[in-house]
XYZ file of C-alpha atoms in Angstrom:
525
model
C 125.667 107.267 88.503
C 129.179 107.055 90.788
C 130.986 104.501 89.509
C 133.683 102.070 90.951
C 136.233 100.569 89.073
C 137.595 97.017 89.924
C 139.964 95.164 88.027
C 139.559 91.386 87.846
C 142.648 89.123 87.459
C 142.388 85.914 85.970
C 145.950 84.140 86.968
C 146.639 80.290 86.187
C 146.897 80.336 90.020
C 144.801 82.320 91.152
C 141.434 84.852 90.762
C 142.192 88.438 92.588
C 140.229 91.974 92.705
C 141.181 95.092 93.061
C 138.738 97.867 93.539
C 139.318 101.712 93.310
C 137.868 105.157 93.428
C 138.332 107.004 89.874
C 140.587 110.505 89.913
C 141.616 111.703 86.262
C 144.872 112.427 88.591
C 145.248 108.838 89.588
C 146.174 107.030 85.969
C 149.658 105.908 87.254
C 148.255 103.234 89.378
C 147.523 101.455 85.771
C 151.220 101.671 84.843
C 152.361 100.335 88.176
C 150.704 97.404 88.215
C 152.974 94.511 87.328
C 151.361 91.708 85.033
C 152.495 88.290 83.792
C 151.527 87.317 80.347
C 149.502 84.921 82.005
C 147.503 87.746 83.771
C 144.460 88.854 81.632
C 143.257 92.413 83.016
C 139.584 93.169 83.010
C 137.798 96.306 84.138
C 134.208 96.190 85.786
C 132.495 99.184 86.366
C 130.475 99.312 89.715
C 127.414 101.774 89.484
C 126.020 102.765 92.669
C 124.224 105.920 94.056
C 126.434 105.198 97.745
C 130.009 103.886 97.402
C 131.145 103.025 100.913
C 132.376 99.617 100.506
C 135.003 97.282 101.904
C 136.381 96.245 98.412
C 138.366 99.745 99.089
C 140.566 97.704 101.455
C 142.424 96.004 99.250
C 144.385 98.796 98.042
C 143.807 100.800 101.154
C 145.811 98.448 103.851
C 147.914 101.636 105.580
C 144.059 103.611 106.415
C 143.176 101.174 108.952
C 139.641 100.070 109.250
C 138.404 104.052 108.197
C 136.270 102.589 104.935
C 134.044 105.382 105.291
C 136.857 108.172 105.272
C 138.672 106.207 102.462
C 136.025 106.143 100.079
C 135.243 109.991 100.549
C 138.549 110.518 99.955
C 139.022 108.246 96.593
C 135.602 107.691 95.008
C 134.161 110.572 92.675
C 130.362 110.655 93.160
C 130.338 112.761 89.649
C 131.486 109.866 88.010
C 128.717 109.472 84.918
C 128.351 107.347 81.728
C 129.887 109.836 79.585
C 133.055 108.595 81.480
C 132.827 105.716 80.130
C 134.226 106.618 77.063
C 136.794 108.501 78.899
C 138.113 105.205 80.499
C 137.933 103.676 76.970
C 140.862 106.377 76.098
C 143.169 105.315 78.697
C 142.959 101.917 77.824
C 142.795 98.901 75.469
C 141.389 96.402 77.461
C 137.705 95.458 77.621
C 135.035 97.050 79.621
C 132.565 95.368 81.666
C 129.821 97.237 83.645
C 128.875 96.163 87.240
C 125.222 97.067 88.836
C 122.948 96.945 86.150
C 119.537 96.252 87.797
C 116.900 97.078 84.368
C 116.739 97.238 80.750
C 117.193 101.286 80.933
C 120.854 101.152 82.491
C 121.856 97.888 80.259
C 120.880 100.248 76.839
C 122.634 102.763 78.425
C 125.694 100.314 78.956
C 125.012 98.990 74.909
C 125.501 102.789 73.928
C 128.271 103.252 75.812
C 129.987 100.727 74.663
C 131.062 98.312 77.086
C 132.087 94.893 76.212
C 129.938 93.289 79.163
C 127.033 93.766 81.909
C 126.781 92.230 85.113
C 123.946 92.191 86.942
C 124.357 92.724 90.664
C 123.341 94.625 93.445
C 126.627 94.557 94.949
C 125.637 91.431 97.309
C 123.282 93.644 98.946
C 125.506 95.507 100.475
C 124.539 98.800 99.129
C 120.840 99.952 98.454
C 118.320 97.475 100.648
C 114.820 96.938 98.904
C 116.853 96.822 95.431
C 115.779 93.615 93.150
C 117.345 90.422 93.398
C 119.456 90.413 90.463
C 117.711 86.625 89.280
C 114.682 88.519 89.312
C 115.719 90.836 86.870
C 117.697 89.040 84.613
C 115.596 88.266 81.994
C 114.766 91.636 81.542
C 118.281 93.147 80.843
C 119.052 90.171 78.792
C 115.823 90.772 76.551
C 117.375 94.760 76.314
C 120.842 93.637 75.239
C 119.369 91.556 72.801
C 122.771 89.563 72.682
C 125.148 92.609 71.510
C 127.058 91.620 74.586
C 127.260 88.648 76.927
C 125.374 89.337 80.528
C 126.476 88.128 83.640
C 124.692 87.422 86.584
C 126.295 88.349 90.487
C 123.810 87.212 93.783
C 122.551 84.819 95.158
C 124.477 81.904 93.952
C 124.516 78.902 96.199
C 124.117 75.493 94.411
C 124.566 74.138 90.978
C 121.095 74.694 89.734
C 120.953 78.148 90.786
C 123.393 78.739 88.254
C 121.455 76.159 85.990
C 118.766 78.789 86.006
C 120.611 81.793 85.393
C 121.616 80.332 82.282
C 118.804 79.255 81.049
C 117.304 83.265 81.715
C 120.149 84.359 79.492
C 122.895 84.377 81.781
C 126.602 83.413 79.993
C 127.726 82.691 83.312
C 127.805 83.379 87.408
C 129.927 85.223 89.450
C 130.390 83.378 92.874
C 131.420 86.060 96.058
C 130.348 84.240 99.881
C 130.253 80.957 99.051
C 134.153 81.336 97.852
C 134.897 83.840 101.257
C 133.321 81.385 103.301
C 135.276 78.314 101.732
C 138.084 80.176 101.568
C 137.618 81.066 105.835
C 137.041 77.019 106.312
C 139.987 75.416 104.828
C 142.053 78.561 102.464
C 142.873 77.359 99.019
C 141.231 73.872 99.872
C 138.070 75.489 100.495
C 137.816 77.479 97.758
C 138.494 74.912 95.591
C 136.060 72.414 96.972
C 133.127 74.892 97.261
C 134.282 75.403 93.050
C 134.185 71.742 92.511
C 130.429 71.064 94.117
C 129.064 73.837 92.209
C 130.598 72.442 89.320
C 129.141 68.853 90.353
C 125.595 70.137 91.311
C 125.174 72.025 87.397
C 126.865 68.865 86.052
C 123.968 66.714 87.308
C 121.149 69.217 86.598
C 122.203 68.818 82.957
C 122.331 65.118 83.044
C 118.856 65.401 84.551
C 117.954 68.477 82.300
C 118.900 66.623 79.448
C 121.740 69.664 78.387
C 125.071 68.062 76.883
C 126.517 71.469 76.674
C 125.717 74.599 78.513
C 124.472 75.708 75.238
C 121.726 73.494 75.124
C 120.579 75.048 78.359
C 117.383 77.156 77.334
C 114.237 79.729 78.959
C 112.051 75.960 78.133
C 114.071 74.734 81.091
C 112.938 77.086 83.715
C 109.884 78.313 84.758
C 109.052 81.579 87.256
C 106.561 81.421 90.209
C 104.248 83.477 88.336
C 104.305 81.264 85.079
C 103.527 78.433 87.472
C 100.835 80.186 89.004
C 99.291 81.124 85.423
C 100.370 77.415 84.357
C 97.624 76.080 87.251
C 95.478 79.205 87.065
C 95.337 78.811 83.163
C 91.407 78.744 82.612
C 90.789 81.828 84.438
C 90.607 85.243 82.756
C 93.561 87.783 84.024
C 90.647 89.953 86.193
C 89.443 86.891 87.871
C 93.159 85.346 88.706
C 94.090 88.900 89.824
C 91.123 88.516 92.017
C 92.089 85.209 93.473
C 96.030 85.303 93.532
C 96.568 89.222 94.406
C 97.012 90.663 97.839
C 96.681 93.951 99.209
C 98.957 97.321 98.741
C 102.699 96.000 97.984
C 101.740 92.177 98.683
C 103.895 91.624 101.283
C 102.076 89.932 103.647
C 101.216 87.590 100.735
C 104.935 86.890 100.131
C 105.832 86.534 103.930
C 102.473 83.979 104.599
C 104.522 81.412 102.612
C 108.290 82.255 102.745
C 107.570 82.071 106.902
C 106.874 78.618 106.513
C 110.129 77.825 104.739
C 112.029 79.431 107.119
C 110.654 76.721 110.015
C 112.562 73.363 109.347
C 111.071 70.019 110.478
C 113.145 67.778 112.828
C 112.675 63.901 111.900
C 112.418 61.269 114.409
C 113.573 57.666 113.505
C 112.730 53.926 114.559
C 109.070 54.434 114.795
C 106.663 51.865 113.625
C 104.523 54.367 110.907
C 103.236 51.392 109.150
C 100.027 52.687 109.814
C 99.374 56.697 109.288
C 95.946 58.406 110.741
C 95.394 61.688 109.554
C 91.956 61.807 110.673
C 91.210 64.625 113.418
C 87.773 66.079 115.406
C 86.848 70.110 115.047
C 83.678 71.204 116.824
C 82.659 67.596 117.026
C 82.732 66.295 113.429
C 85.488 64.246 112.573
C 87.102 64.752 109.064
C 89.739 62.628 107.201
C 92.501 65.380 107.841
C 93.014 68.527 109.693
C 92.140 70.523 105.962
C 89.496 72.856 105.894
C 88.009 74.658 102.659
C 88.574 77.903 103.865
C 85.634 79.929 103.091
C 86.888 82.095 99.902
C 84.604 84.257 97.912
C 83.366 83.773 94.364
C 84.181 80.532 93.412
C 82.055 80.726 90.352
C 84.755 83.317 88.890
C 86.941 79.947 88.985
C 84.352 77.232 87.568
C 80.658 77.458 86.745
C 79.634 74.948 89.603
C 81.036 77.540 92.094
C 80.337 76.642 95.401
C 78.686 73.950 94.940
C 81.544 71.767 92.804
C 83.581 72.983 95.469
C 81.388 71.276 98.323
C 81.521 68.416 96.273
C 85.113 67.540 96.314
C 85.010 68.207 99.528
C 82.513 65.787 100.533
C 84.152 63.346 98.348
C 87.514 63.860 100.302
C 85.697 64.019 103.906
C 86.822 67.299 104.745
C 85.089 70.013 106.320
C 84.007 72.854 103.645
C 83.686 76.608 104.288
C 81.041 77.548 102.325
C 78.126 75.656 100.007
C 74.575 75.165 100.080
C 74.310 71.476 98.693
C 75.858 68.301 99.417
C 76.348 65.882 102.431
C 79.293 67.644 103.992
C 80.149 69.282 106.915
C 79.682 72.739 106.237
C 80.696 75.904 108.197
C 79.014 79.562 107.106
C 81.406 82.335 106.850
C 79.714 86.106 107.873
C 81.654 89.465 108.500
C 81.094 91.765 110.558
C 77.830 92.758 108.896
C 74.716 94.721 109.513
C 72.806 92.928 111.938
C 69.551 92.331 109.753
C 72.153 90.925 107.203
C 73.832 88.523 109.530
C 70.692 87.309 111.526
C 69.488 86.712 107.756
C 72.392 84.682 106.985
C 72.791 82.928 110.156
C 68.633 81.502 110.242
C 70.146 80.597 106.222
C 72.677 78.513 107.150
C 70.693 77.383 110.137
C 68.389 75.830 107.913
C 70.279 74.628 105.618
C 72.142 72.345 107.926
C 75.273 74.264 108.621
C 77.331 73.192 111.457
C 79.680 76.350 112.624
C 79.789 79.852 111.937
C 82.917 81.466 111.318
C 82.814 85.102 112.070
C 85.538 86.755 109.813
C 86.593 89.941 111.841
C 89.381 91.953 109.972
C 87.035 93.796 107.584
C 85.507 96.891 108.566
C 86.501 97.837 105.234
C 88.044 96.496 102.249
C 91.728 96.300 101.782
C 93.479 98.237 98.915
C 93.853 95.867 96.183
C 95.875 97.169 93.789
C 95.148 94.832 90.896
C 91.651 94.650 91.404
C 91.517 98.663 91.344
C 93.569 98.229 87.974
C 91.077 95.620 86.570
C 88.619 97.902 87.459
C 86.840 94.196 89.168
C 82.909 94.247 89.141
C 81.083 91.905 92.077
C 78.476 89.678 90.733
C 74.701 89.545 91.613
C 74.391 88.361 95.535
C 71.502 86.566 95.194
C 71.078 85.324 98.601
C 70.265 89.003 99.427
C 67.556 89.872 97.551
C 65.017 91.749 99.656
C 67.680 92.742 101.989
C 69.665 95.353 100.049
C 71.086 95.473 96.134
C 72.178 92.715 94.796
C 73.650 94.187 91.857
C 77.120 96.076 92.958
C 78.947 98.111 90.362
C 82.123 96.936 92.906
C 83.184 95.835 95.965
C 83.871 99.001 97.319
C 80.203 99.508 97.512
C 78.927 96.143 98.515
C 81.080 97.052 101.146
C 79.730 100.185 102.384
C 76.026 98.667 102.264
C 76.897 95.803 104.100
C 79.975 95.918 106.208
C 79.339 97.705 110.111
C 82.301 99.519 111.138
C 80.942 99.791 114.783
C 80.631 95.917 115.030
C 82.995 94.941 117.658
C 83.519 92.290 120.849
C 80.093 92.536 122.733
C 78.440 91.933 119.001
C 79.476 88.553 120.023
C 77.167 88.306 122.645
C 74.384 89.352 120.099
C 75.078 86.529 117.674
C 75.402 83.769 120.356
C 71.597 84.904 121.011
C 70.346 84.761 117.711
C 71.974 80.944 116.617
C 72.514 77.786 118.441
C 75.456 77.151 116.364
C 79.180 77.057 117.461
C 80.788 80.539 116.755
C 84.430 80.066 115.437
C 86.558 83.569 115.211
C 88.624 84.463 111.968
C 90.954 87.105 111.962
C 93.059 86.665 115.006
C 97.260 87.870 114.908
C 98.059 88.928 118.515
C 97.529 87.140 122.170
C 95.787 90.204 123.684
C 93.212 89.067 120.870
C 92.850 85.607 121.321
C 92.491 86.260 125.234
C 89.468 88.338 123.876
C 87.884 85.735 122.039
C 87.886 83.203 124.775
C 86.523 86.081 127.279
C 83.370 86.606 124.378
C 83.078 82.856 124.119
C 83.584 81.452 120.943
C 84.406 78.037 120.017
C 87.107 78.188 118.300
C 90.089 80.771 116.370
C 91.181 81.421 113.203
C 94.738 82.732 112.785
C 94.165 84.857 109.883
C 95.302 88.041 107.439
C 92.652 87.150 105.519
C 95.166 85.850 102.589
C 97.219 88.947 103.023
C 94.059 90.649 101.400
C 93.153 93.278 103.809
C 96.093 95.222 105.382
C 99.597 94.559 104.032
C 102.710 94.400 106.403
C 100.811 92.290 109.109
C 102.373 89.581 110.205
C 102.179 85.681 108.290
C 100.068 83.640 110.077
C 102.572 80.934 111.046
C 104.478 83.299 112.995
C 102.210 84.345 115.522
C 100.457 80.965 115.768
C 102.540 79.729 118.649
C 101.665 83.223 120.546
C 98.215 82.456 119.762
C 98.433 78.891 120.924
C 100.249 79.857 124.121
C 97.506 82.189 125.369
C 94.733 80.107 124.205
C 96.442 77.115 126.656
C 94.048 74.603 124.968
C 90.313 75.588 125.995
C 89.169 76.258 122.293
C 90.645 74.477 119.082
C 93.115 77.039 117.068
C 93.221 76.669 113.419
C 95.498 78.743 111.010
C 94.647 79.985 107.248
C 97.729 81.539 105.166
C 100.486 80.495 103.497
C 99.103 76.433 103.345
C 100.917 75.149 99.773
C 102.289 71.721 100.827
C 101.917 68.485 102.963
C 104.839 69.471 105.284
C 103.540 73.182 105.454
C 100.166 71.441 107.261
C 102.799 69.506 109.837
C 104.499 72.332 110.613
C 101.254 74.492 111.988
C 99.955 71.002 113.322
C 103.417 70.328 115.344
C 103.381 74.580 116.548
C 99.591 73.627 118.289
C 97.255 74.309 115.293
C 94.120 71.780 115.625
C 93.589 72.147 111.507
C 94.543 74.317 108.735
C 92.303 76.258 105.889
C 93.315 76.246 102.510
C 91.947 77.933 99.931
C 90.802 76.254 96.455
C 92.328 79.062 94.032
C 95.915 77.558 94.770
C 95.605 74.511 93.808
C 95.156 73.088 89.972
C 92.535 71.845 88.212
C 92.425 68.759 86.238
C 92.367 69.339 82.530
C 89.003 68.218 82.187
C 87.679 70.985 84.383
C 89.662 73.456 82.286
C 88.405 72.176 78.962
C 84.569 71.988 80.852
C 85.291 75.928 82.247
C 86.808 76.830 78.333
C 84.031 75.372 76.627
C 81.117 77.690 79.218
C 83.645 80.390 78.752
């Protein structure tokens, strides 16, 4: 580990830093530095495995804009925790460390005996792909156990980000851009004013927190997106949320299908007479109550023991179309992949029968995506019933209900097969690019999904809401488009309504369940 060392400055007037590269043969600068009594000097140690960084130009003024050549020249990659204690000899002030990322490094830090850790990843600036320091937090504060306070540097922008820090164990924030760029704006006015509305903001997140102190800020305060997800998904064995939450390889699609829709912002209009609000729309001819579909999701009896059929239910009850049921007055559309053809023609005189409206073919499976925590849980797929007589309907996984089922030669002119064996409206799932969606019109569908199949199949494809407008573009309006992925709020649905989507699927396993139907799923359980 190269370290950095920078002192910190706390002055009545004023907060400066000083970094530097550590040589043995460069003490003096410690002796030359001329302090006020008012001046408290603090050392943080900067661990990093690449030290090229523009802190070196504040005591590096006379080498130009040569940052690279300057740190060669003054920082000592060799620099390891055994040095530590070597610093300790050459002075009595207190040691803080600077780049602790995990509990490992923070023990290491304890052992060492440093009088502080800060947890930073130098603003970025350094490694890419390194944690955000709020998401690891909690874990060096669990390591440190309290032997030394922990501070928190990243990602600091309003009062209730630091409101959460300290209440994941944080004793306080360190605040770089937001001071840089205050300080740019208006100099010692700025600064001061971007201090002051932090210190408002965490002022009234107490008030509304109800914290007197910052002591009385606790982990009860906060929760993490995962403890809200097991919060809603609390009835559901680990396997089976696994199943519905998880994504495939490093999940990043499944991160990107919703942070993509935060990134668009809405643009209000004002002075319009919405006394009256019509939500109701028209897909393939059957009007619904709102552009929300069911999307058609898998296993819905790992979630409830009604399955399906509870789930056709509420949507009948709402008026919205449903992806998948046998039962109930609702519209319903049938979801096949691309399957063996006895196996779809099966399906499709099924749903035919049973009074489906639509078919949605579902196209990006050939085979299964790597799901990483379904490999771990070792997941088993139930009994297909509807299959019996047309292959095993007892699967040791999905792995091989895949490879009895799934035809990896199935591609465009299948279309033209399908149309000739149903009557019913084919609707397209699984299209990301305009080349694509130019396709599907050509073959003659009805309709597109915009799909990544819930960031299930191949990881680092693109979230849905991103290449919607491409899709919508090419399509120029002679088939409806609809978009699944990334759907978690009201304004999420506006946004791919207002970028040309006719309606949006959502699936069931993100939303909650009322606490009956957890006490109803406990009690089967």
């Amino acid at each position: 580990m190269a370290t950095v060392i920078m002192i910190l400055m706390h002055n009545a007037a004023s907060n400066n830093s000083i970094s530097v590269g550590r040589k043995r043969t460069e003490r003096s600068w410690l002796r030359q530095l001329d302090f006020t009594p008012r001046q408290h000097l603090v050392f943080i140690l900067h661990g990093s495995s690449s030290l090229k960084t523009t802190n070196s130009f504040f005591i590096s003024l006379d080498k130009g804009s040569n940052l690279a050549a300057y740190a060669e020249e003054t920082l000592d990659p060799s620099l390891c925790w055994k040095d530590i204690a070597w610093l300790k000899s050459i002075t009595k002030l207190p040691i803080l460390i600077k780049g602790v990322l995990n509990g490992e490094d923070a023990m290491k830090a304890i052992e060492a005996g440093v009088v502080g850790i800060i947890v930073s990843n130098h603003g970025a600036r350094q490694l890419d792909y390194s944690p955000a320091t709020i998401s690891v937090l909690e874990e060096v504060v669990q390591a440190v156990q309290g032997k030394v306070p922990v501070l928190l540097d990243g990602g600091i922008r309003r009062g209730t980000d630091i409101f959460k820090a300290l209440a994941l164990g944080a004793k306080a924030v360190m605040i770089g851009r937001p001071v840089i760029y205050g300080l740019a704006a208006k100099g010692e006015s700025g600064v001061k004013q971007v201090i002051e509305m932090l210190k408002n903001e965490l002022e009234l997140t107490m008030a509304l927190t109800g914290c007197c102190t910052v002591d009385d800020i606790t982990r009860s305060h906060v929760k993490t997106e995962k403890e809200r997800f097991l919060c809603k998904m609390q009835a559901l064995p680990n396997m089976y949320y696994d199943f519905f939450a998880g994504g495939a390889e490093d999940q990043y699609t499944l991160e990107e299908n919703t942070e993509a829709f935060r990134r668009i912002i809405i643009w209000p209009r004002i002075l319009v007479d919405v006394s009256r609000i019509d939500m109701s729309t028209v897909i393939l001819g059957h009007k619904t109550s709102a552009p929300i579909m069911i999307a058609p999701t898998m296993m819905h009896k790992f979630a409830h023991p009604e399955g399906e059929i509870a789930t056709a239910r509420g949507a009948a009850s709402r008026d919205v179309i449903a992806g998948l049921s046998f039962t109930c007055k609702v519209v319903r559309f049938i979801q096949t992949f691309a399957l063996k053809r006895e196996i779809t023609e099966h399906m499709v005189r099924q749903a035919e029968s049973n009074g489906f409206r639509a078919i949605i073919l579902t196209t990006d499976t050939p085979a299964l995506g790597r799901r990483k925590a379904d490999i771990t849980n070792k997941m088993i797929a139930p009994q297909l019933s509807n299959f019996e007589g047309l292959l095993s309907t007892n699967f040791v996984s999905e792995k091989a209900c895949a490879a009895e089922t799934l035809d990896r030669s199935f591609f465009w002119k299948e279309i033209a097969w399908l149309k000739s064996v149903t009557k019913l409206p084919i609707l397209i799932k699984g299209i990301l690019t305009s080349e694509d969606a130019m396709k599907a019109i050509e073959a003659g569908v009805a309709g597109i999904i915009v799909s990544n199949h819930g960031a299930r199949q191949l990881d680092y494809t693109p979230a849905t809401i991103s290449v919607l407008e491409e899709v919508v573009h090419v399509v120029q309006g002679k088939v409806p488009v609809l978009i699944e992925g990334g759907i978690r709020r009201g304004t999420d649905i506006f946004k791919a309504l207002a970028l040309g989507a006719k309606a949006v699927l959502q699936h069931l396993s993100k939303f909650n369940y009322h606490e009956e139907e957890r006490e109803e799923w406990r009690s089967a359980s």
